[in-house]
Amino acid sequence: MFWPMFAVAVGFVGLAVLAAFAVRVFVEARRLGRQVTESARRISRAAEELERASVSVAGAVDAL
């Protein structure tokens, strides 16, 4: 009777460990998603600034 109870206990411990890892993965995935969103926002802002700068340079070249 000891071995079946031991197997059930080990199974529950294994599930608890898997659940803990699942929570950690979920938290890290959310954090990565926020970082990707922020990076995309920064890239978009830099692209807009580059476009404005290229327009002003093009205007200066046309004036020559």
JSON list of N, CA and C in Angstrom, two decimals:
[
{"chain": "A", "resi": 1, "resn": "MET", "atom": "N", "xyz": [0.82, -1.20, 0.00]},
{"chain": "A", "resi": 1, "resn": "MET", "atom": "CA", "xyz": [0.00, 0.00, 0.00]},
{"chain": "A", "resi": 1, "resn": "MET", "atom": "C", "xyz": [0.86, 1.26, 0.00]},
{"chain": "A", "resi": 2, "resn": "PHE", "atom": "N", "xyz": [2.11, 1.08, 0.41]},
{"chain": "A", "resi": 2, "resn": "PHE", "atom": "CA", "xyz": [3.00, 2.23, 0.46]},
{"chain": "A", "resi": 2, "resn": "PHE", "atom": "C", "xyz": [3.33, 2.75, -0.94]},
{"chain": "A", "resi": 3, "resn": "TRP", "atom": "N", "xyz": [3.65, 1.86, -1.87]},
{"chain": "A", "resi": 3, "resn": "TRP", "atom": "CA", "xyz": [4.10, 2.28, -3.19]},
{"chain": "A", "resi": 3, "resn": "TRP", "atom": "C", "xyz": [3.03, 3.01, -3.99]},
{"chain": "A", "resi": 4, "resn": "PRO", "atom": "N", "xyz": [1.78, 2.55, -3.98]},
{"chain": "A", "resi": 4, "resn": "PRO", "atom": "CA", "xyz": [0.76, 3.32, -4.70]},
{"chain": "A", "resi": 4, "resn": "PRO", "atom": "C", "xyz": [0.57, 4.73, -4.13]},
{"chain": "A", "resi": 5, "resn": "MET", "atom": "N", "xyz": [0.60, 4.84, -2.80]},
{"chain": "A", "resi": 5, "resn": "MET", "atom": "CA", "xyz": [0.45, 6.16, -2.19]},
{"chain": "A", "resi": 5, "resn": "MET", "atom": "C", "xyz": [1.66, 7.03, -2.51]},
{"chain": "A", "resi": 6, "resn": "PHE", "atom": "N", "xyz": [2.84, 6.43, -2.53]},
{"chain": "A", "resi": 6, "resn": "PHE", "atom": "CA", "xyz": [4.05, 7.16, -2.87]},
{"chain": "A", "resi": 6, "resn": "PHE", "atom": "C", "xyz": [3.98, 7.64, -4.32]},
{"chain": "A", "resi": 7, "resn": "ALA", "atom": "N", "xyz": [3.49, 6.80, -5.22]},
{"chain": "A", "resi": 7, "resn": "ALA", "atom": "CA", "xyz": [3.37, 7.18, -6.62]},
{"chain": "A", "resi": 7, "resn": "ALA", "atom": "C", "xyz": [2.38, 8.33, -6.79]},
{"chain": "A", "resi": 8, "resn": "VAL", "atom": "N", "xyz": [1.28, 8.29, -6.07]},
{"chain": "A", "resi": 8, "resn": "VAL", "atom": "CA", "xyz": [0.30, 9.39, -6.14]},
{"chain": "A", "resi": 8, "resn": "VAL", "atom": "C", "xyz": [0.91, 10.67, -5.61]},
{"chain": "A", "resi": 9, "resn": "ALA", "atom": "N", "xyz": [1.64, 10.59, -4.51]},
{"chain": "A", "resi": 9, "resn": "ALA", "atom": "CA", "xyz": [2.29, 11.78, -3.94]},
{"chain": "A", "resi": 9, "resn": "ALA", "atom": "C", "xyz": [3.32, 12.35, -4.90]},
{"chain": "A", "resi": 10, "resn": "VAL", "atom": "N", "xyz": [4.11, 11.50, -5.52]},
{"chain": "A", "resi": 10, "resn": "VAL", "atom": "CA", "xyz": [5.11, 11.97, -6.48]},
{"chain": "A", "resi": 10, "resn": "VAL", "atom": "C", "xyz": [4.41, 12.61, -7.68]},
{"chain": "A", "resi": 11, "resn": "GLY", "atom": "N", "xyz": [3.30, 12.05, -8.09]},
{"chain": "A", "resi": 11, "resn": "GLY", "atom": "CA", "xyz": [2.53, 12.63, -9.19]},
{"chain": "A", "resi": 11, "resn": "GLY", "atom": "C", "xyz": [2.02, 14.02, -8.86]},
{"chain": "A", "resi": 12, "resn": "PHE", "atom": "N", "xyz": [1.50, 14.20, -7.65]},
{"chain": "A", "resi": 12, "resn": "PHE", "atom": "CA", "xyz": [1.04, 15.52, -7.23]},
{"chain": "A", "resi": 12, "resn": "PHE", "atom": "C", "xyz": [2.20, 16.51, -7.15]},
{"chain": "A", "resi": 13, "resn": "VAL", "atom": "N", "xyz": [3.32, 16.09, -6.64]},
{"chain": "A", "resi": 13, "resn": "VAL", "atom": "CA", "xyz": [4.49, 16.97, -6.57]},
{"chain": "A", "resi": 13, "resn": "VAL", "atom": "C", "xyz": [4.93, 17.35, -7.98]},
{"chain": "A", "resi": 14, "resn": "GLY", "atom": "N", "xyz": [4.92, 16.39, -8.88]},
{"chain": "A", "resi": 14, "resn": "GLY", "atom": "CA", "xyz": [5.29, 16.68, -10.27]},
{"chain": "A", "resi": 14, "resn": "GLY", "atom": "C", "xyz": [4.35, 17.69, -10.90]},
{"chain": "A", "resi": 15, "resn": "LEU", "atom": "N", "xyz": [3.06, 17.55, -10.65]},
{"chain": "A", "resi": 15, "resn": "LEU", "atom": "CA", "xyz": [2.10, 18.51, -11.18]},
{"chain": "A", "resi": 15, "resn": "LEU", "atom": "C", "xyz": [2.31, 19.90, -10.57]},
{"chain": "A", "resi": 16, "resn": "ALA", "atom": "N", "xyz": [2.63, 19.94, -9.29]},
{"chain": "A", "resi": 16, "resn": "ALA", "atom": "CA", "xyz": [2.88, 21.23, -8.64]},
{"chain": "A", "resi": 16, "resn": "ALA", "atom": "C", "xyz": [4.10, 21.91, -9.26]},
{"chain": "A", "resi": 17, "resn": "VAL", "atom": "N", "xyz": [5.14, 21.15, -9.53]},
{"chain": "A", "resi": 17, "resn": "VAL", "atom": "CA", "xyz": [6.34, 21.71, -10.15]},
{"chain": "A", "resi": 17, "resn": "VAL", "atom": "C", "xyz": [6.01, 22.22, -11.55]},
{"chain": "A", "resi": 18, "resn": "LEU", "atom": "N", "xyz": [5.27, 21.44, -12.31]},
{"chain": "A", "resi": 18, "resn": "LEU", "atom": "CA", "xyz": [4.88, 21.88, -13.65]},
{"chain": "A", "resi": 18, "resn": "LEU", "atom": "C", "xyz": [4.03, 23.14, -13.60]},
{"chain": "A", "resi": 19, "resn": "ALA", "atom": "N", "xyz": [3.14, 23.23, -12.64]},
{"chain": "A", "resi": 19, "resn": "ALA", "atom": "CA", "xyz": [2.30, 24.43, -12.49]},
{"chain": "A", "resi": 19, "resn": "ALA", "atom": "C", "xyz": [3.16, 25.64, -12.15]},
{"chain": "A", "resi": 20, "resn": "ALA", "atom": "N", "xyz": [4.14, 25.47, -11.28]},
{"chain": "A", "resi": 20, "resn": "ALA", "atom": "CA", "xyz": [5.02, 26.58, -10.93]},
{"chain": "A", "resi": 20, "resn": "ALA", "atom": "C", "xyz": [5.79, 27.06, -12.16]},
{"chain": "A", "resi": 21, "resn": "PHE", "atom": "N", "xyz": [6.30, 26.12, -12.95]},
{"chain": "A", "resi": 21, "resn": "PHE", "atom": "CA", "xyz": [7.01, 26.51, -14.17]},
{"chain": "A", "resi": 21, "resn": "PHE", "atom": "C", "xyz": [6.06, 27.19, -15.16]},
{"chain": "A", "resi": 22, "resn": "ALA", "atom": "N", "xyz": [4.84, 26.74, -15.25]},
{"chain": "A", "resi": 22, "resn": "ALA", "atom": "CA", "xyz": [3.87, 27.35, -16.15]},
{"chain": "A", "resi": 22, "resn": "ALA", "atom": "C", "xyz": [3.59, 28.79, -15.75]},
{"chain": "A", "resi": 23, "resn": "VAL", "atom": "N", "xyz": [3.49, 29.04, -14.46]},
{"chain": "A", "resi": 23, "resn": "VAL", "atom": "CA", "xyz": [3.27, 30.41, -13.99]},
{"chain": "A", "resi": 23, "resn": "VAL", "atom": "C", "xyz": [4.47, 31.28, -14.33]},
{"chain": "A", "resi": 24, "resn": "ARG", "atom": "N", "xyz": [5.67, 30.76, -14.13]},
{"chain": "A", "resi": 24, "resn": "ARG", "atom": "CA", "xyz": [6.88, 31.54, -14.46]},
{"chain": "A", "resi": 24, "resn": "ARG", "atom": "C", "xyz": [6.94, 31.84, -15.95]},
{"chain": "A", "resi": 25, "resn": "VAL", "atom": "N", "xyz": [6.62, 30.87, -16.79]},
{"chain": "A", "resi": 25, "resn": "VAL", "atom": "CA", "xyz": [6.63, 31.09, -18.24]},
{"chain": "A", "resi": 25, "resn": "VAL", "atom": "C", "xyz": [5.60, 32.14, -18.61]},
{"chain": "A", "resi": 26, "resn": "PHE", "atom": "N", "xyz": [4.42, 32.07, -18.02]},
{"chain": "A", "resi": 26, "resn": "PHE", "atom": "CA", "xyz": [3.37, 33.05, -18.31]},
{"chain": "A", "resi": 26, "resn": "PHE", "atom": "C", "xyz": [3.82, 34.46, -17.94]},
{"chain": "A", "resi": 27, "resn": "VAL", "atom": "N", "xyz": [4.41, 34.61, -16.77]},
{"chain": "A", "resi": 27, "resn": "VAL", "atom": "CA", "xyz": [4.87, 35.93, -16.32]},
{"chain": "A", "resi": 27, "resn": "VAL", "atom": "C", "xyz": [5.96, 36.46, -17.24]},
{"chain": "A", "resi": 28, "resn": "GLU", "atom": "N", "xyz": [6.90, 35.62, -17.60]},
{"chain": "A", "resi": 28, "resn": "GLU", "atom": "CA", "xyz": [7.99, 36.06, -18.48]},
{"chain": "A", "resi": 28, "resn": "GLU", "atom": "C", "xyz": [7.47, 36.38, -19.88]},
{"chain": "A", "resi": 29, "resn": "ALA", "atom": "N", "xyz": [6.49, 35.64, -20.37]},
{"chain": "A", "resi": 29, "resn": "ALA", "atom": "CA", "xyz": [5.92, 35.91, -21.69]},
{"chain": "A", "resi": 29, "resn": "ALA", "atom": "C", "xyz": [5.22, 37.27, -21.69]},
{"chain": "A", "resi": 30, "resn": "ARG", "atom": "N", "xyz": [4.52, 37.58, -20.63]},
{"chain": "A", "resi": 30, "resn": "ARG", "atom": "CA", "xyz": [3.86, 38.90, -20.53]},
{"chain": "A", "resi": 30, "resn": "ARG", "atom": "C", "xyz": [4.89, 40.01, -20.50]},
{"chain": "A", "resi": 31, "resn": "ARG", "atom": "N", "xyz": [5.98, 39.79, -19.75]},
{"chain": "A", "resi": 31, "resn": "ARG", "atom": "CA", "xyz": [7.04, 40.80, -19.66]},
{"chain": "A", "resi": 31, "resn": "ARG", "atom": "C", "xyz": [7.70, 41.00, -21.03]},
{"chain": "A", "resi": 32, "resn": "LEU", "atom": "N", "xyz": [7.95, 39.91, -21.73]},
{"chain": "A", "resi": 32, "resn": "LEU", "atom": "CA", "xyz": [8.52, 40.00, -23.07]},
{"chain": "A", "resi": 32, "resn": "LEU", "atom": "C", "xyz": [7.57, 40.73, -24.01]},
{"chain": "A", "resi": 33, "resn": "GLY", "atom": "N", "xyz": [6.29, 40.47, -23.90]},
{"chain": "A", "resi": 33, "resn": "GLY", "atom": "CA", "xyz": [5.31, 41.17, -24.72]},
{"chain": "A", "resi": 33, "resn": "GLY", "atom": "C", "xyz": [5.32, 42.67, -24.49]},
{"chain": "A", "resi": 34, "resn": "ARG", "atom": "N", "xyz": [5.44, 43.07, -23.23]},
{"chain": "A", "resi": 34, "resn": "ARG", "atom": "CA", "xyz": [5.52, 44.51, -22.93]},
{"chain": "A", "resi": 34, "resn": "ARG", "atom": "C", "xyz": [6.79, 45.12, -23.51]},
{"chain": "A", "resi": 35, "resn": "GLN", "atom": "N", "xyz": [7.90, 44.39, -23.42]},
{"chain": "A", "resi": 35, "resn": "GLN", "atom": "CA", "xyz": [9.16, 44.90, -23.98]},
{"chain": "A", "resi": 35, "resn": "GLN", "atom": "C", "xyz": [9.08, 45.02, -25.50]},
{"chain": "A", "resi": 36, "resn": "VAL", "atom": "N", "xyz": [8.45, 44.05, -26.16]},
{"chain": "A", "resi": 36, "resn": "VAL", "atom": "CA", "xyz": [8.30, 44.11, -27.62]},
{"chain": "A", "resi": 36, "resn": "VAL", "atom": "C", "xyz": [7.42, 45.30, -28.00]},
{"chain": "A", "resi": 37, "resn": "THR", "atom": "N", "xyz": [6.36, 45.53, -27.26]},
{"chain": "A", "resi": 37, "resn": "THR", "atom": "CA", "xyz": [5.48, 46.66, -27.53]},
{"chain": "A", "resi": 37, "resn": "THR", "atom": "C", "xyz": [6.23, 47.98, -27.38]},
{"chain": "A", "resi": 38, "resn": "GLU", "atom": "N", "xyz": [6.98, 48.11, -26.31]},
{"chain": "A", "resi": 38, "resn": "GLU", "atom": "CA", "xyz": [7.76, 49.33, -26.10]},
{"chain": "A", "resi": 38, "resn": "GLU", "atom": "C", "xyz": [8.81, 49.51, -27.19]},
{"chain": "A", "resi": 39, "resn": "SER", "atom": "N", "xyz": [9.48, 48.44, -27.59]},
{"chain": "A", "resi": 39, "resn": "SER", "atom": "CA", "xyz": [10.48, 48.53, -28.66]},
{"chain": "A", "resi": 39, "resn": "SER", "atom": "C", "xyz": [9.83, 48.94, -29.98]},
{"chain": "A", "resi": 40, "resn": "ALA", "atom": "N", "xyz": [8.67, 48.39, -30.28]},
{"chain": "A", "resi": 40, "resn": "ALA", "atom": "CA", "xyz": [7.97, 48.77, -31.51]},
{"chain": "A", "resi": 40, "resn": "ALA", "atom": "C", "xyz": [7.59, 50.24, -31.48]},
{"chain": "A", "resi": 41, "resn": "ARG", "atom": "N", "xyz": [7.17, 50.72, -30.32]},
{"chain": "A", "resi": 41, "resn": "ARG", "atom": "CA", "xyz": [6.82, 52.13, -30.19]},
{"chain": "A", "resi": 41, "resn": "ARG", "atom": "C", "xyz": [8.05, 53.01, -30.42]},
{"chain": "A", "resi": 42, "resn": "ARG", "atom": "N", "xyz": [9.18, 52.61, -29.85]},
{"chain": "A", "resi": 42, "resn": "ARG", "atom": "CA", "xyz": [10.41, 53.39, -30.04]},
{"chain": "A", "resi": 42, "resn": "ARG", "atom": "C", "xyz": [10.86, 53.38, -31.49]},
{"chain": "A", "resi": 43, "resn": "ILE", "atom": "N", "xyz": [10.77, 52.23, -32.14]},
{"chain": "A", "resi": 43, "resn": "ILE", "atom": "CA", "xyz": [11.16, 52.13, -33.54]},
{"chain": "A", "resi": 43, "resn": "ILE", "atom": "C", "xyz": [10.26, 53.01, -34.41]},
{"chain": "A", "resi": 44, "resn": "SER", "atom": "N", "xyz": [8.98, 53.00, -34.12]},
{"chain": "A", "resi": 44, "resn": "SER", "atom": "CA", "xyz": [8.05, 53.83, -34.87]},
{"chain": "A", "resi": 44, "resn": "SER", "atom": "C", "xyz": [8.38, 55.31, -34.69]},
{"chain": "A", "resi": 45, "resn": "ARG", "atom": "N", "xyz": [8.66, 55.70, -33.46]},
{"chain": "A", "resi": 45, "resn": "ARG", "atom": "CA", "xyz": [9.02, 57.09, -33.20]},
{"chain": "A", "resi": 45, "resn": "ARG", "atom": "C", "xyz": [10.31, 57.47, -33.93]},
{"chain": "A", "resi": 46, "resn": "ALA", "atom": "N", "xyz": [11.30, 56.59, -33.93]},
{"chain": "A", "resi": 46, "resn": "ALA", "atom": "CA", "xyz": [12.56, 56.86, -34.63]},
{"chain": "A", "resi": 46, "resn": "ALA", "atom": "C", "xyz": [12.33, 56.94, -36.13]},
{"chain": "A", "resi": 47, "resn": "ALA", "atom": "N", "xyz": [11.46, 56.10, -36.68]},
{"chain": "A", "resi": 47, "resn": "ALA", "atom": "CA", "xyz": [11.17, 56.15, -38.12]},
{"chain": "A", "resi": 47, "resn": "ALA", "atom": "C", "xyz": [10.50, 57.47, -38.49]},
{"chain": "A", "resi": 48, "resn": "GLU", "atom": "N", "xyz": [9.60, 57.94, -37.63]},
{"chain": "A", "resi": 48, "resn": "GLU", "atom": "CA", "xyz": [8.96, 59.23, -37.89]},
{"chain": "A", "resi": 48, "resn": "GLU", "atom": "C", "xyz": [9.97, 60.37, -37.86]},
{"chain": "A", "resi": 49, "resn": "GLU", "atom": "N", "xyz": [10.87, 60.33, -36.89]},
{"chain": "A", "resi": 49, "resn": "GLU", "atom": "CA", "xyz": [11.90, 61.36, -36.81]},
{"chain": "A", "resi": 49, "resn": "GLU", "atom": "C", "xyz": [12.82, 61.31, -38.02]},
{"chain": "A", "resi": 50, "resn": "LEU", "atom": "N", "xyz": [13.17, 60.11, -38.47]},
{"chain": "A", "resi": 50, "resn": "LEU", "atom": "CA", "xyz": [14.01, 59.96, -39.65]},
{"chain": "A", "resi": 50, "resn": "LEU", "atom": "C", "xyz": [13.30, 60.49, -40.89]},
{"chain": "A", "resi": 51, "resn": "GLU", "atom": "N", "xyz": [12.01, 60.23, -40.98]},
{"chain": "A", "resi": 51, "resn": "GLU", "atom": "CA", "xyz": [11.25, 60.74, -42.13]},
{"chain": "A", "resi": 51, "resn": "GLU", "atom": "C", "xyz": [11.21, 62.26, -42.12]},
{"chain": "A", "resi": 52, "resn": "ARG", "atom": "N", "xyz": [10.99, 62.86, -40.96]},
{"chain": "A", "resi": 52, "resn": "ARG", "atom": "CA", "xyz": [10.99, 64.33, -40.87]},
{"chain": "A", "resi": 52, "resn": "ARG", "atom": "C", "xyz": [12.36, 64.89, -41.23]},
{"chain": "A", "resi": 53, "resn": "ALA", "atom": "N", "xyz": [13.41, 64.23, -40.76]},
{"chain": "A", "resi": 53, "resn": "ALA", "atom": "CA", "xyz": [14.76, 64.71, -41.07]},
{"chain": "A", "resi": 53, "resn": "ALA", "atom": "C", "xyz": [15.06, 64.59, -42.55]},
{"chain": "A", "resi": 54, "resn": "SER", "atom": "N", "xyz": [14.62, 63.51, -43.18]},
{"chain": "A", "resi": 54, "resn": "SER", "atom": "CA", "xyz": [14.88, 63.34, -44.61]},
{"chain": "A", "resi": 54, "resn": "SER", "atom": "C", "xyz": [14.11, 64.37, -45.42]},
{"chain": "A", "resi": 55, "resn": "VAL", "atom": "N", "xyz": [12.91, 64.74, -44.98]},
{"chain": "A", "resi": 55, "resn": "VAL", "atom": "CA", "xyz": [12.14, 65.77, -45.68]},
{"chain": "A", "resi": 55, "resn": "VAL", "atom": "C", "xyz": [12.86, 67.10, -45.59]},
{"chain": "A", "resi": 56, "resn": "SER", "atom": "N", "xyz": [13.38, 67.43, -44.41]},
{"chain": "A", "resi": 56, "resn": "SER", "atom": "CA", "xyz": [14.09, 68.71, -44.27]},
{"chain": "A", "resi": 56, "resn": "SER", "atom": "C", "xyz": [15.38, 68.71, -45.07]},
{"chain": "A", "resi": 57, "resn": "VAL", "atom": "N", "xyz": [16.08, 67.57, -45.13]},
{"chain": "A", "resi": 57, "resn": "VAL", "atom": "CA", "xyz": [17.31, 67.49, -45.93]},
{"chain": "A", "resi": 57, "resn": "VAL", "atom": "C", "xyz": [16.97, 67.61, -47.41]},
{"chain": "A", "resi": 58, "resn": "ALA", "atom": "N", "xyz": [15.90, 66.97, -47.84]},
{"chain": "A", "resi": 58, "resn": "ALA", "atom": "CA", "xyz": [15.48, 67.06, -49.23]},
{"chain": "A", "resi": 58, "resn": "ALA", "atom": "C", "xyz": [15.13, 68.49, -49.59]},
{"chain": "A", "resi": 59, "resn": "GLY", "atom": "N", "xyz": [14.50, 69.20, -48.68]},
{"chain": "A", "resi": 59, "resn": "GLY", "atom": "CA", "xyz": [14.18, 70.61, -48.92]},
{"chain": "A", "resi": 59, "resn": "GLY", "atom": "C", "xyz": [15.45, 71.46, -49.02]},
{"chain": "A", "resi": 60, "resn": "ALA", "atom": "N", "xyz": [16.45, 71.15, -48.20]},
{"chain": "A", "resi": 60, "resn": "ALA", "atom": "CA", "xyz": [17.70, 71.90, -48.25]},
{"chain": "A", "resi": 60, "resn": "ALA", "atom": "C", "xyz": [18.43, 71.61, -49.55]},
{"chain": "A", "resi": 61, "resn": "VAL", "atom": "N", "xyz": [18.39, 70.37, -50.02]},
{"chain": "A", "resi": 61, "resn": "VAL", "atom": "CA", "xyz": [19.05, 70.02, -51.27]},
{"chain": "A", "resi": 61, "resn": "VAL", "atom": "C", "xyz": [18.37, 70.72, -52.46]},
{"chain": "A", "resi": 62, "resn": "ASP", "atom": "N", "xyz": [17.04, 70.79, -52.43]},
{"chain": "A", "resi": 62, "resn": "ASP", "atom": "CA", "xyz": [16.30, 71.46, -53.50]},
{"chain": "A", "resi": 62, "resn": "ASP", "atom": "C", "xyz": [16.62, 72.94, -53.52]},
{"chain": "A", "resi": 63, "resn": "ALA", "atom": "N", "xyz": [16.90, 73.53, -52.37]},
{"chain": "A", "resi": 63, "resn": "ALA", "atom": "CA", "xyz": [17.20, 74.96, -52.31]},
{"chain": "A", "resi": 63, "resn": "ALA", "atom": "C", "xyz": [18.55, 75.26, -52.94]},
{"chain": "A", "resi": 64, "resn": "LEU", "atom": "N", "xyz": [19.41, 74.26, -53.03]},
{"chain": "A", "resi": 64, "resn": "LEU", "atom": "CA", "xyz": [20.73, 74.50, -53.63]},
{"chain": "A", "resi": 64, "resn": "LEU", "atom": "C", "xyz": [20.56, 74.58, -55.10]}
]
